[in-house]
GROMACS .gro file of C-alpha atoms in nm:
model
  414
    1UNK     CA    1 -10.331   2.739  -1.614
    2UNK     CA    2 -10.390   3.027  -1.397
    3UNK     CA    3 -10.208   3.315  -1.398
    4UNK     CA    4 -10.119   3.286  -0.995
    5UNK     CA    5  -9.981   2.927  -1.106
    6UNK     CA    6  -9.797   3.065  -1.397
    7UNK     CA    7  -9.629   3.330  -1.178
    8UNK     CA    8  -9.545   3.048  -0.916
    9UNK     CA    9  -9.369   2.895  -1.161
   10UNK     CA   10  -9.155   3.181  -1.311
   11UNK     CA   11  -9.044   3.257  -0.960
   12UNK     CA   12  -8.944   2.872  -0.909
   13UNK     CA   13  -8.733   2.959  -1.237
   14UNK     CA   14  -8.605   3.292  -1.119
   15UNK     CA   15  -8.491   3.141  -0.770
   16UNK     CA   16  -8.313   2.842  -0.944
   17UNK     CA   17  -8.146   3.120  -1.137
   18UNK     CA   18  -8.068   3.312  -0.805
   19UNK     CA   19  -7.909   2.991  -0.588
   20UNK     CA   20  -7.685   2.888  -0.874
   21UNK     CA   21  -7.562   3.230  -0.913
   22UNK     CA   22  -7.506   3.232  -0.514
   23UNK     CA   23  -7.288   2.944  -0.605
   24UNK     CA   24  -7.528   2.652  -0.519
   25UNK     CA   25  -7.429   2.463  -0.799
   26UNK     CA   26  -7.617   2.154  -0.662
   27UNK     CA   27  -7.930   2.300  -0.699
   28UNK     CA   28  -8.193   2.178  -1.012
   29UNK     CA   29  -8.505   2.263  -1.102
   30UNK     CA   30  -8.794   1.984  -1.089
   31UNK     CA   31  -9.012   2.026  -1.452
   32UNK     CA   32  -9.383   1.997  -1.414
   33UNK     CA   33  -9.543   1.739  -1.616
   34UNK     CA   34  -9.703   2.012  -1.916
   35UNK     CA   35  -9.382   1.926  -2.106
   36UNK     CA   36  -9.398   2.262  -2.210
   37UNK     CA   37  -9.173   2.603  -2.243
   38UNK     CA   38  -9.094   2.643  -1.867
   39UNK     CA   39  -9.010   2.294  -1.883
   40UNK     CA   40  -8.778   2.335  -2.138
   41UNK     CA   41  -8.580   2.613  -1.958
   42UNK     CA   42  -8.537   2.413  -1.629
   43UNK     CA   43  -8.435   2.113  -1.827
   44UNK     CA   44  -8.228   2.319  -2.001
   45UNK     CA   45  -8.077   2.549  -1.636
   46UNK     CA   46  -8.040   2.209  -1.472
   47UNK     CA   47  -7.795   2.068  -1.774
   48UNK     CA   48  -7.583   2.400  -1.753
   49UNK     CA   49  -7.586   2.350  -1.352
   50UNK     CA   50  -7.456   2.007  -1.431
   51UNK     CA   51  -7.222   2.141  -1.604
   52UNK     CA   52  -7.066   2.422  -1.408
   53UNK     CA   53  -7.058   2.164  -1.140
   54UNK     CA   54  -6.854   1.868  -1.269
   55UNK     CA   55  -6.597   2.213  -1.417
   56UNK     CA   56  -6.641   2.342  -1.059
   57UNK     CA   57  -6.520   1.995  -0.924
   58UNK     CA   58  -6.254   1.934  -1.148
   59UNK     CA   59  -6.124   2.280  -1.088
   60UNK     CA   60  -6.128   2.158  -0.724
   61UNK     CA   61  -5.936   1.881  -0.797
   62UNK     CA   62  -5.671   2.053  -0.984
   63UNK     CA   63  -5.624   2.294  -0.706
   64UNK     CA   64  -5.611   2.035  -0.461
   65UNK     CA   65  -5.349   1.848  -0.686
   66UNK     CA   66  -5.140   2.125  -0.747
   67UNK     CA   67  -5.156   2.246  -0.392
   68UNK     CA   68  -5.019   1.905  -0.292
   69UNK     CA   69  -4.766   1.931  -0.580
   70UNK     CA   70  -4.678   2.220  -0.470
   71UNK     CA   71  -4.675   2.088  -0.096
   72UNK     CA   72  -4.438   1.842  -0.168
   73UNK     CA   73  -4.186   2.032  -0.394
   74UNK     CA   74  -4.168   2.250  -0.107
   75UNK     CA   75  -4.046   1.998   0.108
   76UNK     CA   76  -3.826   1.837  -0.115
   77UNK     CA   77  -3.729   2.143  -0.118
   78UNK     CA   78  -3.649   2.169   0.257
   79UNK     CA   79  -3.472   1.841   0.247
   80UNK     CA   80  -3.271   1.905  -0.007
   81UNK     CA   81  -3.142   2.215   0.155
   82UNK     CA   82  -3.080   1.997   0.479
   83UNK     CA   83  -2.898   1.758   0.277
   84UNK     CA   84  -2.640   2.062   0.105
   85UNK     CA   85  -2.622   2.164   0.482
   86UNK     CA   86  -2.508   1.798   0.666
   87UNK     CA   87  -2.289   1.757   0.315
   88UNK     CA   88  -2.158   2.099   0.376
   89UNK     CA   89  -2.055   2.002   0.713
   90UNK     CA   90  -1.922   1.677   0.674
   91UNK     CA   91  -1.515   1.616   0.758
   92UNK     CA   92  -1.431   1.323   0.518
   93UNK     CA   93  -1.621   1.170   0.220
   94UNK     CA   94  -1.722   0.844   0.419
   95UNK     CA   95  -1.963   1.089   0.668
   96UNK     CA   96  -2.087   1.221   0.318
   97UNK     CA   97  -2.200   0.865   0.250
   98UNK     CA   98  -2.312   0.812   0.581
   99UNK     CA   99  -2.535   1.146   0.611
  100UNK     CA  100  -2.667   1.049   0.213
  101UNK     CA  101  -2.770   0.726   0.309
  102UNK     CA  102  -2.989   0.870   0.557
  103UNK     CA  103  -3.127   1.153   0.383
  104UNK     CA  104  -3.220   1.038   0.013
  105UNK     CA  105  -3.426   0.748   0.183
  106UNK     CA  106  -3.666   0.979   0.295
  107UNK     CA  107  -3.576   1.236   0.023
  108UNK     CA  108  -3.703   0.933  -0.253
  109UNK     CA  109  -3.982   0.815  -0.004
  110UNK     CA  110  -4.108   0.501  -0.184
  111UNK     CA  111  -3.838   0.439  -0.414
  112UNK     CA  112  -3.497   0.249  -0.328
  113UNK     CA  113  -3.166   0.405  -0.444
  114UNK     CA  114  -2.811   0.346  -0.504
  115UNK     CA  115  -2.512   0.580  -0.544
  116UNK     CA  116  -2.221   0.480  -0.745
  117UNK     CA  117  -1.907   0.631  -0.732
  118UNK     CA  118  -1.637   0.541  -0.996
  119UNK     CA  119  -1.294   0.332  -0.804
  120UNK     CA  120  -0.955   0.525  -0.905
  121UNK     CA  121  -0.884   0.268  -1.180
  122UNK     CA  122  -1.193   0.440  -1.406
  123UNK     CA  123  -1.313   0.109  -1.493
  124UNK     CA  124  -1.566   0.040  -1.255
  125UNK     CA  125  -1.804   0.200  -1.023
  126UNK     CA  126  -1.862   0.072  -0.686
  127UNK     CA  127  -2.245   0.091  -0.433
  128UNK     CA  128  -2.150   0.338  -0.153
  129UNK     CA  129  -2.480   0.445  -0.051
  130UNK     CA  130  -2.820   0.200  -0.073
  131UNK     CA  131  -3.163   0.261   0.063
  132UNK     CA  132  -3.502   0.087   0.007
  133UNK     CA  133  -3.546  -0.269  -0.113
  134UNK     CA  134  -3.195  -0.298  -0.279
  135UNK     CA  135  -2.962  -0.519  -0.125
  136UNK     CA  136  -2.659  -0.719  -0.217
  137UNK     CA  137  -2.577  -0.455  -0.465
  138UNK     CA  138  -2.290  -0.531  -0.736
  139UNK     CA  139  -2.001  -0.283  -0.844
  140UNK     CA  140  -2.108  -0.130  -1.205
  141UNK     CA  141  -1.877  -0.130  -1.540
  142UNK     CA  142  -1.959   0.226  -1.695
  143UNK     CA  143  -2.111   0.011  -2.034
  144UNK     CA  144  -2.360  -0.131  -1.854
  145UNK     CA  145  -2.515   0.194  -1.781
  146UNK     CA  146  -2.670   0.374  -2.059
  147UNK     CA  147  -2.697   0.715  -1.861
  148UNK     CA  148  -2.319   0.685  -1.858
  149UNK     CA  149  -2.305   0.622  -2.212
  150UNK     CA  150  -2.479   0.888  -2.318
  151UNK     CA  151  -2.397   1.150  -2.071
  152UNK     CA  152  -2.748   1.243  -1.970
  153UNK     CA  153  -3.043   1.119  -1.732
  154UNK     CA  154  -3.164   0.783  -1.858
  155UNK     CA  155  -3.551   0.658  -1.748
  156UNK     CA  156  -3.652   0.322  -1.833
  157UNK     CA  157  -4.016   0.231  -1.789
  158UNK     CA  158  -4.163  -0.126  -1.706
  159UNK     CA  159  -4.478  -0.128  -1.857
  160UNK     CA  160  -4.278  -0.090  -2.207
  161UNK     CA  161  -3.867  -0.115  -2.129
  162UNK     CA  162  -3.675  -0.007  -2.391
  163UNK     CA  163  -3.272   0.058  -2.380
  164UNK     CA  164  -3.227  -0.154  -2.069
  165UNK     CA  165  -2.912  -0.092  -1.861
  166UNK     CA  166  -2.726  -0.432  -1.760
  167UNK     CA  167  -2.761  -0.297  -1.442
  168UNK     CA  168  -3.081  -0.283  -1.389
  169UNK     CA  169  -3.277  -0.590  -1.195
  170UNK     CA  170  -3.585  -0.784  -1.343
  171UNK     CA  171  -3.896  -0.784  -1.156
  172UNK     CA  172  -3.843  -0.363  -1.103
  173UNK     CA  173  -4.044  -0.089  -1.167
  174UNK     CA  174  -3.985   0.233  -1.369
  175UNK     CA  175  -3.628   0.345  -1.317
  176UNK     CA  176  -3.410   0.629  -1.363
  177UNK     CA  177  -3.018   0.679  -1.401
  178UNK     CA  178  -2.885   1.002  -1.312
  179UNK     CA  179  -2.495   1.064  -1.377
  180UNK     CA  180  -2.301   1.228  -1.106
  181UNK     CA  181  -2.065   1.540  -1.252
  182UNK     CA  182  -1.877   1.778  -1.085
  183UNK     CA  183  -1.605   2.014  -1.267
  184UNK     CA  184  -1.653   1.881  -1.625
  185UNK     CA  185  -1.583   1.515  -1.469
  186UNK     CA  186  -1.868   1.227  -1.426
  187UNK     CA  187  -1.789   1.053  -1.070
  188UNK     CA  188  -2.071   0.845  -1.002
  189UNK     CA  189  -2.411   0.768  -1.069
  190UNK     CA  190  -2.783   0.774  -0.905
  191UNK     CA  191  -3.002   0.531  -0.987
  192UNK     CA  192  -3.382   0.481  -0.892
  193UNK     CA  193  -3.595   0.237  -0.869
  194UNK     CA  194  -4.006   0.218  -0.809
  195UNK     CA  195  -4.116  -0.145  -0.616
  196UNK     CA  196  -4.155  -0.420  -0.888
  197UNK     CA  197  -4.546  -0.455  -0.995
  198UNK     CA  198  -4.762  -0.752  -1.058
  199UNK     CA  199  -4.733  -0.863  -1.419
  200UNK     CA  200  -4.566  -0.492  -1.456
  201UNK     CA  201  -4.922  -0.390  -1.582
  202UNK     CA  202  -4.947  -0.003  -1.607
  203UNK     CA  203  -5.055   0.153  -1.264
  204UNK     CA  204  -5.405   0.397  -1.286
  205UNK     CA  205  -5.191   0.691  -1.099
  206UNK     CA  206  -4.869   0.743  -1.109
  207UNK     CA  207  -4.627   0.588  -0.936
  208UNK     CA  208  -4.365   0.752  -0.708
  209UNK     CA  209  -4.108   0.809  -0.980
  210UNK     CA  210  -4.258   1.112  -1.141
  211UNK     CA  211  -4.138   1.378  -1.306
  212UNK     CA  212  -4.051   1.603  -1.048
  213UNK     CA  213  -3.912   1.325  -0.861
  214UNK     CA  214  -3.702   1.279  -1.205
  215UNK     CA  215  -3.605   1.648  -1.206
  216UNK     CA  216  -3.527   1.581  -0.797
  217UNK     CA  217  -3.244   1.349  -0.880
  218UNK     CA  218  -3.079   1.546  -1.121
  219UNK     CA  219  -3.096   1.811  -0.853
  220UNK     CA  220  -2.948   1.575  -0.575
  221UNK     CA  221  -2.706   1.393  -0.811
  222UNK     CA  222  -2.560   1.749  -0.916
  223UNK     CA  223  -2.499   1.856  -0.543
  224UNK     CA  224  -2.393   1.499  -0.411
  225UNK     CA  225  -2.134   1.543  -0.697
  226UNK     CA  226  -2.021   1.851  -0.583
  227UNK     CA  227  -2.000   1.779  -0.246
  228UNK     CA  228  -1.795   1.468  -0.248
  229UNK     CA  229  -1.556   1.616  -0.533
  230UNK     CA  230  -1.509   1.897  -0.247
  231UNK     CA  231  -1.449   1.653   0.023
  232UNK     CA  232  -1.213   1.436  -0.167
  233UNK     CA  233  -1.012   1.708  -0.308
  234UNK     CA  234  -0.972   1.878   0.117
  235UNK     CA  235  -0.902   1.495   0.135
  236UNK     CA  236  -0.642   1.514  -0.089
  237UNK     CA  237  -0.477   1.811   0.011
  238UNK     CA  238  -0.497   1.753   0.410
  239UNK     CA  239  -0.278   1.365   0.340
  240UNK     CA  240  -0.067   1.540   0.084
  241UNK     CA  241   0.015   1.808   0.384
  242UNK     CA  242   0.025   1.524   0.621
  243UNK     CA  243   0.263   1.369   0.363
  244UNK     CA  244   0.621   1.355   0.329
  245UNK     CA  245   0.719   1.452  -0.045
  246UNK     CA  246   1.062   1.263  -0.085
  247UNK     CA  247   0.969   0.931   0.089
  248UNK     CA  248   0.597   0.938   0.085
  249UNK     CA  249   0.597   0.862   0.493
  250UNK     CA  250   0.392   1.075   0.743
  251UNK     CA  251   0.527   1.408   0.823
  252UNK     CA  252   0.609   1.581   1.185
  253UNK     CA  253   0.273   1.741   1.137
  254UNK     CA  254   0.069   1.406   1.133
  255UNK     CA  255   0.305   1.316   1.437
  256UNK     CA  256   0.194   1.582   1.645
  257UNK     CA  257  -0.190   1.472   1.575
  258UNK     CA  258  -0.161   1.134   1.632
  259UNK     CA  259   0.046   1.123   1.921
  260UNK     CA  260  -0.165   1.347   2.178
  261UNK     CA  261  -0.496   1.146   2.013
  262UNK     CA  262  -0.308   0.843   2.108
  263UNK     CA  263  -0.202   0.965   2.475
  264UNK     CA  264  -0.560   1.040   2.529
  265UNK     CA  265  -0.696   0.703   2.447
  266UNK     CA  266  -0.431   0.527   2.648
  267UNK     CA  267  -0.509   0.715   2.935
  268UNK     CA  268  -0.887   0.579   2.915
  269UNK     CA  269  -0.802   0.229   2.807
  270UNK     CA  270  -0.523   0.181   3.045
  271UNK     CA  271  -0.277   0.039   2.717
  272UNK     CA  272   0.057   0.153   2.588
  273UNK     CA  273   0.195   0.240   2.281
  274UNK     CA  274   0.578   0.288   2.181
  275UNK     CA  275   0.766   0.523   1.970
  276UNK     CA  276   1.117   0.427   1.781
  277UNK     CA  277   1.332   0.760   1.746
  278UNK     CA  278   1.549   0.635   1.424
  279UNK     CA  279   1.862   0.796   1.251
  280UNK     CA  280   2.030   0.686   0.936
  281UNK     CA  281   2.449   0.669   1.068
  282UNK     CA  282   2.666   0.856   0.850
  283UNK     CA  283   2.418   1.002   0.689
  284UNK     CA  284   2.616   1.311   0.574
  285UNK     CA  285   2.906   1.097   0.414
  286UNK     CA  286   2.651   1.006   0.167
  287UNK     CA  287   2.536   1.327   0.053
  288UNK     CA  288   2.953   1.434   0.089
  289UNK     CA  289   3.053   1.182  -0.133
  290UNK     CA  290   2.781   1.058  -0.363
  291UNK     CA  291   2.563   1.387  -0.413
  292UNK     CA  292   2.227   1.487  -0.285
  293UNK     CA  293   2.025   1.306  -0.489
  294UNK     CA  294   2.239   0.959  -0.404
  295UNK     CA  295   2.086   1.093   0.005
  296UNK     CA  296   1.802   1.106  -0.157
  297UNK     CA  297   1.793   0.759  -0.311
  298UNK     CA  298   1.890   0.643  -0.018
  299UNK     CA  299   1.655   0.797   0.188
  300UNK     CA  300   1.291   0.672  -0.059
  301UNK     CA  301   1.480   0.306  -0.004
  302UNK     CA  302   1.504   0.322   0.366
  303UNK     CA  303   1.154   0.436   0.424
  304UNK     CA  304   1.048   0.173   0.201
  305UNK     CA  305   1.260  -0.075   0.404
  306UNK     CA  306   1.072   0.065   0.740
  307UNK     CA  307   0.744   0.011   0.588
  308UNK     CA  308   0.781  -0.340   0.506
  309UNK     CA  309   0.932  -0.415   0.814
  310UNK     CA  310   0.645  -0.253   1.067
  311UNK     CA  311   0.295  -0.447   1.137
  312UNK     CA  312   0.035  -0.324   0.888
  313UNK     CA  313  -0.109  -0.064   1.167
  314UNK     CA  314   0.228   0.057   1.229
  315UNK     CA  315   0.313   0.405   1.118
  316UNK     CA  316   0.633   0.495   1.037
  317UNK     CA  317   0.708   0.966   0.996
  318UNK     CA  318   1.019   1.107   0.870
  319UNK     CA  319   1.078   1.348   1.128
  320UNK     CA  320   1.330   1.523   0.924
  321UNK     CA  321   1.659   1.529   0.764
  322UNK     CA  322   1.758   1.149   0.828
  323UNK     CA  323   1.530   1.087   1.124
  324UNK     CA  324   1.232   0.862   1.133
  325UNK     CA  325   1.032   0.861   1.415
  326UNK     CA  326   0.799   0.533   1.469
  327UNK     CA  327   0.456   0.548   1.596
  328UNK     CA  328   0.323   0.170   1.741
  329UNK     CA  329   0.003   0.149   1.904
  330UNK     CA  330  -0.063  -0.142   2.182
  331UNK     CA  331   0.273  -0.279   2.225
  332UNK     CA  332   0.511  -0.335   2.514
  333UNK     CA  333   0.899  -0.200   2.555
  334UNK     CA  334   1.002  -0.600   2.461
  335UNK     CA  335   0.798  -0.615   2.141
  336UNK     CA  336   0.909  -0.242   2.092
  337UNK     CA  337   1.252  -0.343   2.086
  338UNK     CA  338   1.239  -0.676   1.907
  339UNK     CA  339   1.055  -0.444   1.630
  340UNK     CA  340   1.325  -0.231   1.638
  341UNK     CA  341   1.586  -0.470   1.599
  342UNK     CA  342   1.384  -0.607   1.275
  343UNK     CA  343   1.385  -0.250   1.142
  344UNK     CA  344   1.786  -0.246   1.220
  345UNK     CA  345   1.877  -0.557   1.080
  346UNK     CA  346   1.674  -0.473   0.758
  347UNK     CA  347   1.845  -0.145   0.683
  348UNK     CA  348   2.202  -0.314   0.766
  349UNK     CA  349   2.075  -0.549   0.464
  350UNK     CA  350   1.960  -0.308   0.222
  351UNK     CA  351   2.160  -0.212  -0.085
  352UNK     CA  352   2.073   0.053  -0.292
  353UNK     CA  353   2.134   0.111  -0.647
  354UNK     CA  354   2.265   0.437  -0.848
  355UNK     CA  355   2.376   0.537  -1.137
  356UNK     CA  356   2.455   0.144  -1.205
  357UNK     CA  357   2.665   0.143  -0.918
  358UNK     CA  358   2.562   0.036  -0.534
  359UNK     CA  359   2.569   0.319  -0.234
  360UNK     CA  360   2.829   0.197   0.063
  361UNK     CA  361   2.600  -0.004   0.285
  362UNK     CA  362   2.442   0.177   0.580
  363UNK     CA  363   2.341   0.104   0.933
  364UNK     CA  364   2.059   0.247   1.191
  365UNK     CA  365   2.050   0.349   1.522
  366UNK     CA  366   1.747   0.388   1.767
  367UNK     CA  367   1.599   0.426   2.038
  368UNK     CA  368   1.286   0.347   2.223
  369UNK     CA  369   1.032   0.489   2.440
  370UNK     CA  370   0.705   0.332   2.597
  371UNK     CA  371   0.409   0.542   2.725
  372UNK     CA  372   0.307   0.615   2.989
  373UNK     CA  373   0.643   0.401   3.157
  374UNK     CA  374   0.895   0.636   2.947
  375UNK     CA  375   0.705   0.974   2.941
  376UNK     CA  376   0.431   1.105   3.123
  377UNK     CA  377   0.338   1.363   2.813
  378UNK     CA  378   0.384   1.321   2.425
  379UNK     CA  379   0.686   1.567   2.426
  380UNK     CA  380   0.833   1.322   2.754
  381UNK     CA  381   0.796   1.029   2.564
  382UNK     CA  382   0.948   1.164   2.211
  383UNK     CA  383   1.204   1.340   2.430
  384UNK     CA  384   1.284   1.007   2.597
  385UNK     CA  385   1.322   0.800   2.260
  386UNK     CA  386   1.555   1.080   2.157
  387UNK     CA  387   1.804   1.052   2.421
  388UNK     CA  388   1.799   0.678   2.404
  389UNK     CA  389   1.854   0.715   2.007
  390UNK     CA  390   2.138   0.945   2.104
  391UNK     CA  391   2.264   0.718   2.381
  392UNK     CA  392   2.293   0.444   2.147
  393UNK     CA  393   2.513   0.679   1.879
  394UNK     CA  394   2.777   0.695   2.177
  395UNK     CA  395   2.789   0.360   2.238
  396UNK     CA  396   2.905   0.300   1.913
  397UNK     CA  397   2.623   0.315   1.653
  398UNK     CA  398   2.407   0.053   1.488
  399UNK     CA  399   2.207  -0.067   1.821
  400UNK     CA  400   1.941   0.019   2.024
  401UNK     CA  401   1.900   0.204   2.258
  402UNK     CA  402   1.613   0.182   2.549
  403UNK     CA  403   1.484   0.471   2.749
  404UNK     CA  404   1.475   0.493   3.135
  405UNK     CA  405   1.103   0.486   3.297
  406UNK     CA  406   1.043   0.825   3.409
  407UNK     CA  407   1.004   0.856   3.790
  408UNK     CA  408   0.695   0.997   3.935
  409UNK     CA  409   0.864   1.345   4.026
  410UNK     CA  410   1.008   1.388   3.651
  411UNK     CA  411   0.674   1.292   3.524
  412UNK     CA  412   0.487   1.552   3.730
  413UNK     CA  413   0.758   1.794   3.643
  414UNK     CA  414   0.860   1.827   4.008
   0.00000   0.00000   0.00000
């Protein structure tokens, strides 16, 4: 070989050397057919170029993965942030559910869901939130869940199941159980679901149940938790203030709510609703005579004797001392009064035990007001029921009495 085609093919050697260092990792060498040294170094430069490229692609890869991983936590991130914020804003528990049902579906894209949050009784917990495929859902007893068993996050996988929860449907994919907790107390439960697979034979890639979704739900179940053990305790505490202690009726406070809510929507619909201004007679004789706590018997069985005796969306307030003040939606003054009467007849009937004795028997007196006939404002129409309950303690006690329909000038305060 001459020495000009020796050269020639050192420099083909040296420029291999130079592209793959540039980074063109695609680039190989073509071997002459001498078989010899040279040949041996391409061959052997091509096998390392191989090489760097299939690491250089698979580095690729695992950027690309993690980048998306890294995409995606980011805006499961985001979500979940938008979900503390619409929980964080919500007024009752039920618009908890309601924003949660729309945010975990596309939280736990590809996966269906449940929520279960345990009933009062502590024996069983019942679906309040379900996205994806899952329908018809069931209430849960806490042994069927092994999650709740144990206290902890439990995943069951489909390919090989193994410590099943009752709960769980055949013909699903991998699942996870997530207990709910929120100040040292389990509420409820998440559980996830993938979409059932043919045969259940183990998917190439995995499935939308991974880890970090895993580590997702135990994010979301400890801030749903939190959230709705929040709400239900401002629950709590707004119907205990809305509450009367003694008698467990609504309070004045509740009145005052209801009532200008209630003149509003009457004013749009065009209906009516009454109020019954009631006072116990002789009230004071009782307490005089029989002690406080006698009035107080007395006063727990009379509200309990109201309640019973009212429609089922009736709503009857102590309005303090021995007053009761009626609230009835969509009624008329003759219905009014007929339920009035029922509510006065009752009481005339009731005996009330104490101290193995009976308390003297007691009677009611009333009065009624319609809106908008009686009262053109809340105050008119509570005004008006009080001077026909007052009317009717003239006239001799134990009746009712009926207010006069306000005239236009009274109503416009003229």
């Amino acid at each position: 070989m001459s020495d000009a085609a020796l050269t020639g093919r050192f420099d083909a050697v040296i420029s291999l050397l130079t592209r793959l260092a540039a980074g063109q990792l695609e680039a190989r060498g073509t071997p002459s057919d001498l078989d010899d040294d040279i040949d041996s170094v391409i061959v052997g430069i091509n096998m390392l170029a191989e090489e760097l490229q299939a690491s250089h692609e698979e580095m690729e890869r695992r950027v690309m993965q993690r980048t998306h991983e890294l995409q995606q936590l980011n805006r499961d991130i985001t979500q979940l942030t938008e979900l503390g914020n619409l929980l964080q804003a919500c007024d009752s528990v039920q618009e908890a559910f309601d924003a949660m049902s729309t945010s975990l579906s596309a939280l736990f894209d590809g996966l269906s869901g449940v929520i279960y949050v345990y009933r009062s009784s502590r024996n069983v917990l019942e679906p309040k939130v379900i996205w994806g495929d899952l329908v018809d859902v069931p209430p849960l007893a806490p042994k069927d869940c092994w999650a709740l068993r144990r206290g902890q996050s439990h995943v069951v996988k489909a390919e090989n199941p193994a410590l099943v929860c009752q709960h769980r449907l055949e013909r699903q994919g991998d699942s996870v159980c997530v207990p709910m907790s929120a100040h040292g107390e389990t509420s409820g439960l998440l559980h996830l679901v993938e979409p059932a697979r043919p045969g259940q034979s183990p998917r190439p890639q995995p499935g939308p149940l991974t880890p970090a979704k895993q580590s997702l739900a135990a994010a979301v179940s400890e801030q749903s938790a939190l959230a709705l053990a929040n709400l239900e305790l401002t629950e709590k505490l707004r119907l205990q203030a809305l509450r009367d202690p003694l008698t467990g009726l609504l309070n004045r406070r509740f009145v005052d709510e209801w009532i200008n809510r209630e003149v509003a929507r009457t004013d749009q619909t065009g209906r009516s609703f009454g109020v019954i201004m009631a006072d116990i007679d002789h009230f004071k004789q009782i307490n005089d005579l029989h002690g406080h706590d006698a009035g107080d018997q007395l006063l727990k069985a009379v509200a309990h004797s109201i309640r019973n005796a009212l429609r089922p969306g009736d709503l009857p307030c102590r309005y303090g001392g021995e007053e009761f003040l009626l609230l009835l939606a969509d009624i008329d003054a003759d219905v009014l009064r007929d339920r009035a009467e029922q509510v006065r007849t009752r009481i005339s009937e009731l005996r009330v035990s104490h101290r193995g004795g009976t308390l003297p028997t007691v009677t009611l007196s009333a009065g009624i007001a319609v809106y908008p006939e009686d009262g053109r404002t809340a105050t008119q129409v509570i005004d008006a029921a009080d001077a026909a309950l007052y009317a009717a303690k003239r006239n001799g006690r134990n009746q009712i009495g009926v207010a006069h329909p306000i005239s236009d000038a009274e109503g416009t305060g003229a």
